[in-house]
mmCIF file of C-alpha atoms in Angstrom:
data_model
loop_
_atom_site.group_PDB
_atom_site.id
_atom_site.type_symbol
_atom_site.label_atom_id
_atom_site.label_comp_id
_atom_site.label_asym_id
_atom_site.label_seq_id
_atom_site.Cartn_x
_atom_site.Cartn_y
_atom_site.Cartn_z
ATOM 1 C CA TRP A 16 20.054 45.437 69.714
ATOM 2 C CA LEU A 17 20.030 48.485 71.989
ATOM 3 C CA GLY A 18 19.060 48.534 75.618
ATOM 4 C CA GLY A 19 20.138 49.918 78.930
ATOM 5 C CA ALA A 20 19.486 50.188 82.633
ATOM 6 C CA PRO A 21 17.918 53.324 84.150
ATOM 7 C CA VAL A 22 20.374 55.871 85.539
ATOM 8 C CA PRO A 23 19.872 58.730 87.993
ATOM 9 C CA GLY A 24 17.770 61.507 86.516
ATOM 10 C CA GLY A 25 15.591 59.167 84.521
ATOM 11 C CA ALA A 26 17.872 58.918 81.486
ATOM 12 C CA GLU A 27 18.371 55.522 79.934
ATOM 13 C CA PRO A 28 21.725 54.977 78.210
ATOM 14 C CA GLN A 29 21.792 53.341 74.821
ATOM 15 C CA VAL A 30 23.998 50.273 75.107
ATOM 16 C CA ALA A 31 24.726 48.160 72.046
ATOM 17 C CA VAL A 32 24.596 44.437 72.766
ATOM 18 C CA HIS A 33 26.163 41.914 70.401
ATOM 19 C CA CYS A 34 23.741 39.251 69.250
ATOM 20 C CA LEU A 35 25.741 36.039 69.582
ATOM 21 C CA ASP A 36 22.875 33.875 68.345
ATOM 22 C CA CYS A 37 22.590 35.854 65.118
ATOM 23 C CA PHE A 38 25.546 33.886 63.711
ATOM 24 C CA LEU A 39 25.126 30.124 63.488
ATOM 25 C CA GLY A 40 28.224 28.281 62.334
ATOM 26 C CA ALA A 41 26.195 25.459 60.824
ATOM 27 C CA LYS A 42 24.619 27.724 58.184
ATOM 28 C CA ASP A 43 26.224 31.185 58.194
ATOM 29 C CA VAL A 44 29.401 32.342 56.439
ATOM 30 C CA VAL A 45 31.838 35.118 57.449
ATOM 31 C CA LEU A 46 32.968 37.277 54.527
ATOM 32 C CA PRO A 47 36.543 38.618 54.753
ATOM 33 C CA GLY A 48 36.849 42.369 54.963
ATOM 34 C CA HIS A 49 37.945 44.281 51.887
ATOM 35 C CA THR A 50 41.356 45.970 51.754
ATOM 36 C CA ASP A 51 41.534 48.212 48.702
ATOM 37 C CA HIS A 52 43.975 47.411 45.914
ATOM 38 C CA TRP A 53 46.023 50.612 46.385
ATOM 39 C CA THR A 54 46.610 49.808 50.060
ATOM 40 C CA THR A 55 47.595 46.207 49.409
ATOM 41 C CA ARG A 56 50.144 47.282 46.775
ATOM 42 C CA GLN A 57 51.599 49.883 49.143
ATOM 43 C CA LEU A 58 52.021 47.267 51.864
ATOM 44 C CA LEU A 59 53.579 44.757 49.504
ATOM 45 C CA ALA A 60 56.020 47.349 48.184
ATOM 46 C CA LEU A 61 57.168 48.164 51.747
ATOM 47 C CA HIS A 62 57.319 44.519 52.833
ATOM 48 C CA ARG A 63 60.546 43.672 54.724
ATOM 49 C CA PRO A 64 62.038 40.236 55.509
ATOM 50 C CA TRP A 65 60.464 39.050 58.760
ATOM 51 C CA LEU A 66 63.724 38.348 60.599
ATOM 52 C CA GLU A 67 65.061 41.812 59.721
ATOM 53 C CA ARG A 68 62.105 43.751 61.124
ATOM 54 C CA SER A 69 62.852 46.347 63.785
ATOM 55 C CA HIS A 70 59.803 45.893 66.048
ATOM 56 C CA ARG A 71 58.564 42.761 67.782
ATOM 57 C CA VAL A 72 55.017 43.916 68.626
ATOM 58 C CA CYS A 73 52.986 46.778 67.154
ATOM 59 C CA TYR A 74 49.663 48.500 67.560
ATOM 60 C CA HIS A 75 48.838 52.021 66.427
ATOM 61 C CA GLY A 76 45.263 53.196 66.620
ATOM 62 C CA ALA A 77 42.515 54.339 68.949
ATOM 63 C CA PHE A 78 42.425 53.534 72.655
ATOM 64 C CA HIS A 79 39.319 55.338 73.893
ATOM 65 C CA HIS A 80 35.785 55.661 72.558
ATOM 66 C CA ALA A 81 32.423 55.545 74.292
ATOM 67 C CA LEU A 82 31.271 52.694 72.065
ATOM 68 C CA TYR A 83 34.278 50.602 73.086
ATOM 69 C CA ASP A 84 32.892 50.620 76.632
ATOM 70 C CA ASN A 85 29.178 50.552 75.843
ATOM 71 C CA THR A 86 29.113 47.732 73.307
ATOM 72 C CA ARG A 87 28.649 44.525 75.258
ATOM 73 C CA ALA A 88 28.314 40.792 74.738
ATOM 74 C CA ALA A 89 27.014 38.022 76.947
ATOM 75 C CA PRO A 90 29.373 35.803 78.970
ATOM 76 C CA PRO A 91 31.822 34.279 78.318
ATOM 77 C CA PHE A 92 32.555 37.128 75.878
ATOM 78 C CA GLU A 93 31.889 40.014 78.247
ATOM 79 C CA VAL A 94 35.348 41.656 78.095
ATOM 80 C CA THR A 95 34.823 44.958 76.289
ATOM 81 C CA ALA A 96 36.949 46.610 73.641
ATOM 82 C CA GLY A 97 37.398 49.488 76.087
ATOM 83 C CA GLU A 98 38.958 47.230 78.727
ATOM 84 C CA THR A 99 41.326 45.609 76.235
ATOM 85 C CA ARG A 100 42.399 48.878 74.643
ATOM 86 C CA ALA A 101 42.961 50.441 78.065
ATOM 87 C CA ALA A 102 45.198 47.472 78.875
ATOM 88 C CA LEU A 103 47.112 48.108 75.633
ATOM 89 C CA TRP A 104 47.508 51.763 76.584
ATOM 90 C CA SER A 105 49.512 50.595 79.594
ATOM 91 C CA LEU A 106 52.019 49.118 77.113
ATOM 92 C CA ALA A 107 52.326 52.481 75.376
ATOM 93 C CA SER A 108 52.938 54.328 78.630
ATOM 94 C CA ALA A 109 55.459 51.698 79.784
ATOM 95 C CA GLY A 110 57.652 52.214 76.713
ATOM 96 C CA ARG A 111 58.612 48.555 76.413
ATOM 97 C CA PRO A 112 61.676 47.903 74.214
ATOM 98 C CA GLY A 113 60.748 46.247 70.931
ATOM 99 C CA ALA A 114 57.106 47.285 71.223
ATOM 100 C CA SER A 115 55.693 50.075 69.070
ATOM 101 C CA ILE A 116 52.387 50.939 70.747
ATOM 102 C CA GLY A 117 50.644 54.275 70.362
ATOM 103 C CA GLY A 118 48.067 56.396 68.601
ATOM 104 C CA HIS A 119 47.383 56.683 64.899
ATOM 105 C CA LEU A 120 50.420 57.376 62.727
ATOM 106 C CA ARG A 121 50.073 60.125 60.125
ATOM 107 C CA PRO A 122 50.364 60.253 57.190
ATOM 108 C CA VAL A 123 49.020 56.799 56.492
ATOM 109 C CA ARG A 124 52.254 55.800 54.776
ATOM 110 C CA ALA A 125 54.011 56.125 58.144
ATOM 111 C CA TYR A 126 51.587 53.550 59.505
ATOM 112 C CA TYR A 127 52.250 51.243 56.560
ATOM 113 C CA GLU A 128 55.999 51.616 57.072
ATOM 114 C CA ARG A 129 55.622 50.656 60.731
ATOM 115 C CA ILE A 130 53.515 47.527 60.347
ATOM 116 C CA THR A 131 55.684 46.229 57.480
ATOM 117 C CA ASP A 132 58.640 46.622 59.867
ATOM 118 C CA CYS A 133 56.940 44.704 62.689
ATOM 119 C CA GLN A 134 56.781 40.972 63.430
ATOM 120 C CA PHE A 135 53.516 40.663 65.413
ATOM 121 C CA CYS A 136 50.565 43.054 65.052
ATOM 122 C CA LEU A 137 47.897 43.325 67.735
ATOM 123 C CA VAL A 138 44.357 43.284 66.354
ATOM 124 C CA PRO A 139 42.068 44.364 69.216
ATOM 125 C CA LYS A 140 38.303 44.230 69.067
ATOM 126 C CA GLY A 141 36.621 47.450 67.989
ATOM 127 C CA VAL A 142 32.919 48.292 68.056
ATOM 128 C CA GLY A 143 32.347 45.141 66.003
ATOM 129 C CA PHE A 144 34.125 41.842 66.423
ATOM 130 C CA THR A 145 36.729 42.586 63.749
ATOM 131 C CA ASN A 146 38.405 45.455 61.907
ATOM 132 C CA GLY A 147 40.560 46.089 58.879
ATOM 133 C CA ARG A 148 43.814 45.423 60.715
ATOM 134 C CA LEU A 149 43.335 41.685 60.384
ATOM 135 C CA MET A 150 43.052 41.831 56.591
ATOM 136 C CA GLU A 151 46.008 44.240 56.358
ATOM 137 C CA SER A 152 48.235 41.716 58.098
ATOM 138 C CA PHE A 153 48.173 39.370 55.111
ATOM 139 C CA PHE A 154 49.780 42.094 52.996
ATOM 140 C CA SER A 155 52.087 43.622 55.616
ATOM 141 C CA GLY A 156 53.391 40.199 56.616
ATOM 142 C CA CYS A 157 52.893 41.096 60.281
ATOM 143 C CA ILE A 158 51.566 38.038 62.139
ATOM 144 C CA PRO A 159 48.122 38.977 63.535
ATOM 145 C CA VAL A 160 47.362 38.547 67.222
ATOM 146 C CA ILE A 161 43.556 38.561 67.263
ATOM 147 C CA MET A 162 42.095 39.955 70.477
ATOM 148 C CA SER A 163 38.361 39.562 69.975
ATOM 149 C CA ASP A 164 36.934 36.675 71.968
ATOM 150 C CA ALA A 165 33.655 36.202 70.078
ATOM 151 C CA MET A 166 35.058 36.781 66.613
ATOM 152 C CA VAL A 167 34.556 34.106 63.974
ATOM 153 C CA VAL A 168 37.351 34.208 61.396
ATOM 154 C CA PRO A 169 36.658 33.903 57.653
ATOM 155 C CA PHE A 170 37.023 30.544 55.915
ATOM 156 C CA ASP A 171 37.668 28.742 59.201
ATOM 157 C CA ALA A 172 36.424 25.478 57.687
ATOM 158 C CA PHE A 173 39.472 25.076 55.450
ATOM 159 C CA LEU A 174 42.143 27.652 56.351
ATOM 160 C CA PRO A 175 44.674 26.653 59.076
ATOM 161 C CA TRP A 176 44.399 29.859 61.114
ATOM 162 C CA PRO A 177 46.666 28.618 63.954
ATOM 163 C CA ALA A 178 49.452 28.238 61.390
ATOM 164 C CA PHE A 179 49.631 31.979 60.664
ATOM 165 C CA SER A 180 47.914 33.805 63.536
ATOM 166 C CA LEU A 181 47.295 33.794 67.278
ATOM 167 C CA LYS A 182 43.978 34.244 69.054
ATOM 168 C CA PRO A 183 44.483 34.542 72.830
ATOM 169 C CA ARG A 184 41.855 35.713 75.269
ATOM 170 C CA MET A 185 41.343 39.457 75.288
ATOM 171 C CA PRO A 186 43.546 41.088 77.945
ATOM 172 C CA ARG A 187 41.459 42.845 80.566
ATOM 173 C CA THR A 188 44.190 44.341 82.742
ATOM 174 C CA PRO A 189 47.627 45.900 82.207
ATOM 175 C CA ARG A 190 49.212 42.808 83.735
ATOM 176 C CA GLU A 191 47.502 40.557 81.192
ATOM 177 C CA ALA A 192 48.627 42.844 78.353
ATOM 178 C CA HIS A 193 52.231 42.715 79.550
ATOM 179 C CA ASP A 194 52.010 38.924 79.920
ATOM 180 C CA LEU A 195 50.850 38.698 76.312
ATOM 181 C CA VAL A 196 53.825 40.730 75.094
ATOM 182 C CA ASP A 197 56.133 38.555 77.218
ATOM 183 C CA PHE A 198 54.692 35.502 75.460
ATOM 184 C CA LEU A 199 55.185 37.039 72.004
ATOM 185 C CA GLU A 200 58.763 37.979 72.829
ATOM 186 C CA GLY A 201 59.438 34.382 73.822
ATOM 187 C CA ILE A 202 58.331 32.828 70.533
ATOM 188 C CA PRO A 203 61.396 31.313 68.824
ATOM 189 C CA ALA A 204 62.531 32.996 65.614
ATOM 190 C CA GLU A 205 62.087 29.821 63.582
ATOM 191 C CA THR A 206 58.492 29.482 64.779
ATOM 192 C CA GLY A 207 57.689 33.098 63.957
ATOM 193 C CA LEU A 208 59.287 32.809 60.529
ATOM 194 C CA ARG A 209 57.259 29.683 59.803
ATOM 195 C CA MET A 210 54.052 31.517 60.758
ATOM 196 C CA HIS A 211 55.027 34.501 58.625
ATOM 197 C CA GLN A 212 55.633 32.268 55.613
ATOM 198 C CA SER A 213 52.256 30.597 56.131
ATOM 199 C CA LEU A 214 50.612 34.034 56.368
ATOM 200 C CA ILE A 215 52.088 34.972 52.988
ATOM 201 C CA GLU A 216 51.118 31.608 51.511
ATOM 202 C CA HIS A 217 47.456 32.197 52.421
ATOM 203 C CA ARG A 218 47.355 35.879 51.404
ATOM 204 C CA CYS A 219 45.565 35.070 48.147
ATOM 205 C CA TRP A 220 42.379 34.150 50.036
ATOM 206 C CA PHE A 221 42.025 37.818 51.066
ATOM 207 C CA ASP A 222 43.081 39.601 47.868
ATOM 208 C CA TYR A 223 40.057 41.133 46.117
ATOM 209 C CA GLY A 224 42.270 42.860 43.542
ATOM 210 C CA PRO A 225 42.491 42.353 39.779
ATOM 211 C CA ASP A 226 45.334 39.865 40.209
ATOM 212 C CA SER A 227 43.280 37.440 42.295
ATOM 213 C CA ARG A 228 43.583 33.780 41.321
ATOM 214 C CA GLU A 229 40.746 31.547 40.209
ATOM 215 C CA ASP A 230 41.731 28.825 42.657
ATOM 216 C CA CYS A 231 42.587 31.089 45.627
ATOM 217 C CA SER A 232 40.613 34.271 46.223
ATOM 218 C CA PRO A 233 37.871 35.606 48.519
ATOM 219 C CA TYR A 234 35.353 34.736 45.810
ATOM 220 C CA GLU A 235 36.513 31.130 45.633
ATOM 221 C CA GLY A 236 36.548 31.003 49.438
ATOM 222 C CA VAL A 237 32.909 32.076 49.675
ATOM 223 C CA VAL A 238 31.906 29.443 47.109
ATOM 224 C CA ARG A 239 33.764 26.764 49.075
ATOM 225 C CA MET A 240 32.069 27.786 52.306
ATOM 226 C CA LEU A 241 28.634 27.744 50.695
ATOM 227 C CA MET A 242 29.302 24.236 49.404
ATOM 228 C CA TRP A 243 30.859 22.968 52.644
ATOM 229 C CA GLN A 244 28.830 20.215 54.270
ATOM 230 C CA SER A 245 30.417 20.209 57.736
ATOM 231 C CA ARG A 246 30.829 23.794 58.889
ATOM 232 C CA SER A 247 31.649 24.167 62.556
ATOM 233 C CA ARG A 248 28.768 24.421 65.000
ATOM 234 C CA GLU A 249 31.143 25.927 67.582
ATOM 235 C CA PRO A 250 33.092 28.502 65.544
ATOM 236 C CA ARG A 251 34.139 30.747 68.417
ATOM 237 C CA ARG A 252 37.432 29.517 69.860
ATOM 238 C CA TYR A 253 40.987 30.432 70.851
ATOM 239 C CA TRP A 254 44.336 29.171 69.605
ATOM 240 C CA GLY A 255 48.040 29.518 70.245
ATOM 241 C CA ILE A 256 51.141 28.264 68.457
ATOM 242 C CA ALA A 257 50.383 25.496 65.968
ATOM 243 C CA ALA A 258 52.185 22.218 66.574
#
């Protein structure tokens, strides 16, 4: 819904507020975002072996937008997309070795070439809780680092998300962003490779294309979720490296 507090001059800003109670894990289902078939085939064609990738951490996209600052959620999910993306901008300006952080890459193939040559991809919250970067990661093979505190991931009832992704708390300051990159740089190669292989193994659950399998596809996932009898009543959570 939209609301706002009065400001000098009598104007009332329109502030979007996320409705956390609008999603109830006991009865609602998250549908995975759609990545078009052409894009998925481009990413697969550019796919590089994980251990041979040139970049440890990547993010290329927007850093500033009024809606990133003005779209809010209630505690404990009050960190805004604007705060997190500003923290990521500090990584870009610091020029950290092994980190490819910056604005949009053009043409789009340059972006595809970068994320298929990267080991961990940052997926910061946008205006909504999620964005297409998460779905792209299954085809680029870049392990997603989900930075959206209130996000509920698709098919959480049966997919082992901690096996192929990370979901830390959203960084609010430059120091927290740098600490996150330090953590990613410290992940052992064998652990990262295991996560990458699990990411590829579960790719089929997010492939809407004509080659989707009957037993593993977004369509099958939705059916499973609708039939599931014990969906989580507390779907919003964090996770780190799987044991």
